[in-house]
């Protein structure tokens, strides 16, 4: 009987964690109160689970055995979809596309005869695009603009609607980008 009870707790933990992962990926999970018959989740367990790329039976067993602490917790990581139109503090408009672990953009000062026009390719430095994640990449001006520079550009996701420069080479002008439209 004890064995079946333990397996039931593991099953409940797996179902609950799968549900939490779906909400997390959808970007809707800011605060969760986890009250499920048979276990409570502490904030330390939640942080450990949210930092893992996969959730297996061993993790479920840890969750099922965690009966201490408060059942309310915050998940600090919120998945971010960066695809869309962004406005830079350099006056430019940037068209971002997130695909897998990569981020691409085309940016220009103005649509007609822009002072600058560039492309960027960055790669996330963590297991996903989350608030606080860093993106490392390279930028280069393209012939539509009159400037001809290139260099590295490392970004930080400050929020789902804001990116900020961490470091830059080559004289890139922008340092903060704000999302103005999502998707295509």
Tab-separated table of C-alpha atoms in Angstrom:
chain	number	residue	atom	x	y	z
A	1	UNK	CA	0.000	0.000	0.000
A	2	UNK	CA	2.852	2.377	0.884
A	3	UNK	CA	4.455	1.686	-2.518
A	4	UNK	CA	1.202	2.546	-4.364
A	5	UNK	CA	0.751	5.712	-2.317
A	6	UNK	CA	4.302	6.820	-3.238
A	7	UNK	CA	3.657	6.070	-6.951
A	8	UNK	CA	0.387	8.031	-6.791
A	9	UNK	CA	2.211	11.018	-5.298
A	10	UNK	CA	4.815	10.805	-8.077
A	11	UNK	CA	2.066	10.657	-10.708
A	12	UNK	CA	0.270	13.671	-9.190
A	13	UNK	CA	3.575	15.553	-9.051
A	14	UNK	CA	4.290	14.767	-12.725
A	15	UNK	CA	0.828	15.946	-13.775
A	16	UNK	CA	1.151	19.126	-11.710
A	17	UNK	CA	4.638	19.871	-13.026
A	18	UNK	CA	3.537	19.300	-16.632
A	19	UNK	CA	0.669	21.727	-16.111
A	20	UNK	CA	3.070	24.291	-14.587
A	21	UNK	CA	5.474	23.853	-17.523
A	22	UNK	CA	2.677	24.452	-20.036
A	23	UNK	CA	1.653	27.636	-18.232
A	24	UNK	CA	5.275	28.753	-18.000
A	25	UNK	CA	5.887	28.256	-21.710
A	26	UNK	CA	2.677	30.114	-22.518
A	27	UNK	CA	4.027	33.059	-20.541
A	28	UNK	CA	1.039	33.218	-18.223
A	29	UNK	CA	2.642	32.002	-15.014
A	30	UNK	CA	3.642	34.766	-12.629
A	31	UNK	CA	2.417	33.400	-9.305
A	32	UNK	CA	1.087	29.960	-8.541
A	33	UNK	CA	-0.487	28.577	-5.419
A	34	UNK	CA	0.185	24.865	-5.495
A	35	UNK	CA	-2.168	23.052	-3.164
A	36	UNK	CA	-2.611	19.459	-4.199
A	37	UNK	CA	-3.673	16.596	-2.015
A	38	UNK	CA	-0.643	14.869	-0.568
A	39	UNK	CA	2.121	17.434	-1.106
A	40	UNK	CA	3.135	21.050	-0.913
A	41	UNK	CA	5.838	22.701	-2.998
A	42	UNK	CA	8.380	25.038	-1.433
A	43	UNK	CA	9.927	27.944	-3.326
A	44	UNK	CA	13.298	26.134	-3.373
A	45	UNK	CA	11.744	23.101	-5.046
A	46	UNK	CA	9.923	25.332	-7.532
A	47	UNK	CA	13.162	27.118	-8.420
A	48	UNK	CA	14.963	23.806	-8.886
A	49	UNK	CA	12.192	22.503	-11.129
A	50	UNK	CA	11.872	25.697	-13.183
A	51	UNK	CA	15.624	25.684	-13.902
A	52	UNK	CA	15.562	22.156	-15.359
A	53	UNK	CA	15.018	21.524	-19.058
A	54	UNK	CA	13.250	18.240	-18.365
A	55	UNK	CA	11.323	16.839	-15.467
A	56	UNK	CA	11.762	13.136	-14.759
A	57	UNK	CA	10.571	10.655	-12.141
A	58	UNK	CA	13.447	11.540	-9.778
A	59	UNK	CA	12.365	15.184	-9.794
A	60	UNK	CA	8.768	14.126	-9.259
A	61	UNK	CA	9.850	12.012	-6.322
A	62	UNK	CA	11.631	15.043	-4.827
A	63	UNK	CA	8.458	17.080	-5.285
A	64	UNK	CA	6.263	14.380	-3.788
A	65	UNK	CA	8.543	14.122	-0.747
A	66	UNK	CA	8.644	17.917	-0.225
A	67	UNK	CA	6.060	18.492	2.490
A	68	UNK	CA	7.639	21.497	4.183
A	69	UNK	CA	7.191	25.197	3.649
A	70	UNK	CA	4.542	27.405	2.150
A	71	UNK	CA	2.645	26.239	-0.927
A	72	UNK	CA	2.738	29.718	-2.504
A	73	UNK	CA	5.737	30.617	-4.567
A	74	UNK	CA	6.847	32.873	-7.400
A	75	UNK	CA	8.514	31.636	-10.530
A	76	UNK	CA	11.099	34.219	-11.545
A	77	UNK	CA	11.482	32.945	-15.086
A	78	UNK	CA	8.897	34.049	-17.604
A	79	UNK	CA	9.250	32.787	-21.173
A	80	UNK	CA	9.569	35.646	-23.659
A	81	UNK	CA	8.706	35.678	-27.366
A	82	UNK	CA	10.844	38.426	-28.924
A	83	UNK	CA	9.406	38.186	-32.450
A	84	UNK	CA	7.875	41.503	-33.491
A	85	UNK	CA	8.569	45.175	-34.131
A	86	UNK	CA	10.768	47.071	-31.669
A	87	UNK	CA	11.640	50.750	-31.269
A	88	UNK	CA	15.236	51.583	-30.365
A	89	UNK	CA	16.365	54.577	-28.325
A	90	UNK	CA	18.478	55.483	-31.373
A	91	UNK	CA	15.278	56.314	-33.299
A	92	UNK	CA	15.410	53.113	-35.333
A	93	UNK	CA	12.808	50.443	-35.920
A	94	UNK	CA	13.953	46.854	-35.517
A	95	UNK	CA	12.172	43.794	-36.885
A	96	UNK	CA	13.053	40.806	-34.674
A	97	UNK	CA	12.584	37.113	-35.354
A	98	UNK	CA	13.197	34.513	-32.666
A	99	UNK	CA	13.774	30.992	-33.958
A	100	UNK	CA	15.013	28.161	-31.769
A	101	UNK	CA	18.046	29.391	-29.836
A	102	UNK	CA	18.690	32.253	-32.264
A	103	UNK	CA	17.533	35.847	-32.576
A	104	UNK	CA	17.729	37.761	-35.861
A	105	UNK	CA	16.843	41.339	-36.710
A	106	UNK	CA	16.828	43.933	-39.412
A	107	UNK	CA	17.024	47.503	-38.112
A	108	UNK	CA	16.848	50.844	-39.879
A	109	UNK	CA	16.768	54.516	-38.987
A	110	UNK	CA	13.918	55.410	-41.362
A	111	UNK	CA	12.308	53.417	-44.186
A	112	UNK	CA	13.476	55.856	-46.890
A	113	UNK	CA	17.174	56.828	-47.045
A	114	UNK	CA	18.038	55.701	-43.510
A	115	UNK	CA	21.207	56.947	-41.817
A	116	UNK	CA	21.774	53.380	-40.649
A	117	UNK	CA	20.549	49.959	-41.652
A	118	UNK	CA	21.810	46.782	-39.987
A	119	UNK	CA	21.287	43.091	-39.405
A	120	UNK	CA	21.942	41.111	-36.228
A	121	UNK	CA	22.303	37.463	-35.309
A	122	UNK	CA	22.367	36.490	-31.656
A	123	UNK	CA	22.281	33.262	-29.684
A	124	UNK	CA	20.713	32.884	-26.261
A	125	UNK	CA	23.176	32.096	-23.528
A	126	UNK	CA	20.748	30.188	-21.290
A	127	UNK	CA	18.283	27.336	-21.714
A	128	UNK	CA	15.598	29.641	-23.101
A	129	UNK	CA	14.449	33.161	-23.793
A	130	UNK	CA	13.504	34.291	-20.288
A	131	UNK	CA	13.500	37.608	-18.465
A	132	UNK	CA	17.110	38.033	-17.346
A	133	UNK	CA	18.565	35.882	-20.128
A	134	UNK	CA	21.480	37.164	-22.157
A	135	UNK	CA	21.879	37.053	-25.918
A	136	UNK	CA	25.332	37.214	-27.507
A	137	UNK	CA	25.710	38.166	-31.136
A	138	UNK	CA	27.131	40.144	-34.014
A	139	UNK	CA	25.762	43.058	-36.004
A	140	UNK	CA	26.742	44.560	-39.338
A	141	UNK	CA	25.478	47.550	-41.315
A	142	UNK	CA	24.024	46.817	-44.762
A	143	UNK	CA	24.161	49.075	-47.849
A	144	UNK	CA	20.680	50.610	-47.482
A	145	UNK	CA	22.122	53.008	-44.886
A	146	UNK	CA	25.129	55.331	-45.189
A	147	UNK	CA	27.042	53.931	-42.178
A	148	UNK	CA	29.349	50.934	-42.649
A	149	UNK	CA	30.124	49.486	-39.215
A	150	UNK	CA	30.114	46.086	-37.568
A	151	UNK	CA	30.853	44.496	-34.226
A	152	UNK	CA	29.537	42.462	-31.329
A	153	UNK	CA	26.362	43.214	-29.431
A	154	UNK	CA	25.349	41.427	-26.237
A	155	UNK	CA	21.838	41.961	-24.923
A	156	UNK	CA	19.850	41.284	-21.762
A	157	UNK	CA	16.087	40.651	-21.690
A	158	UNK	CA	14.874	43.128	-19.045
A	159	UNK	CA	11.182	42.314	-19.545
A	160	UNK	CA	8.926	40.769	-22.207
A	161	UNK	CA	8.892	44.198	-23.876
A	162	UNK	CA	12.402	45.546	-23.241
A	163	UNK	CA	15.936	44.623	-24.320
A	164	UNK	CA	19.101	46.351	-23.110
A	165	UNK	CA	22.731	46.385	-24.259
A	166	UNK	CA	25.225	44.684	-21.933
A	167	UNK	CA	28.267	45.235	-24.118
A	168	UNK	CA	28.941	46.459	-27.647
A	169	UNK	CA	31.832	46.983	-30.051
A	170	UNK	CA	32.045	48.820	-33.349
A	171	UNK	CA	30.102	51.928	-32.372
A	172	UNK	CA	26.543	50.562	-32.434
A	173	UNK	CA	24.200	53.442	-31.477
A	174	UNK	CA	21.197	51.852	-29.757
A	175	UNK	CA	21.188	50.605	-26.190
A	176	UNK	CA	17.508	50.040	-25.259
A	177	UNK	CA	14.718	48.543	-27.364
A	178	UNK	CA	10.999	48.550	-26.571
A	179	UNK	CA	8.529	46.169	-28.199
A	180	UNK	CA	5.821	47.998	-30.138
A	181	UNK	CA	4.110	45.065	-31.875
A	182	UNK	CA	4.172	41.288	-31.375
A	183	UNK	CA	4.416	38.642	-34.080
A	184	UNK	CA	4.414	39.141	-37.826
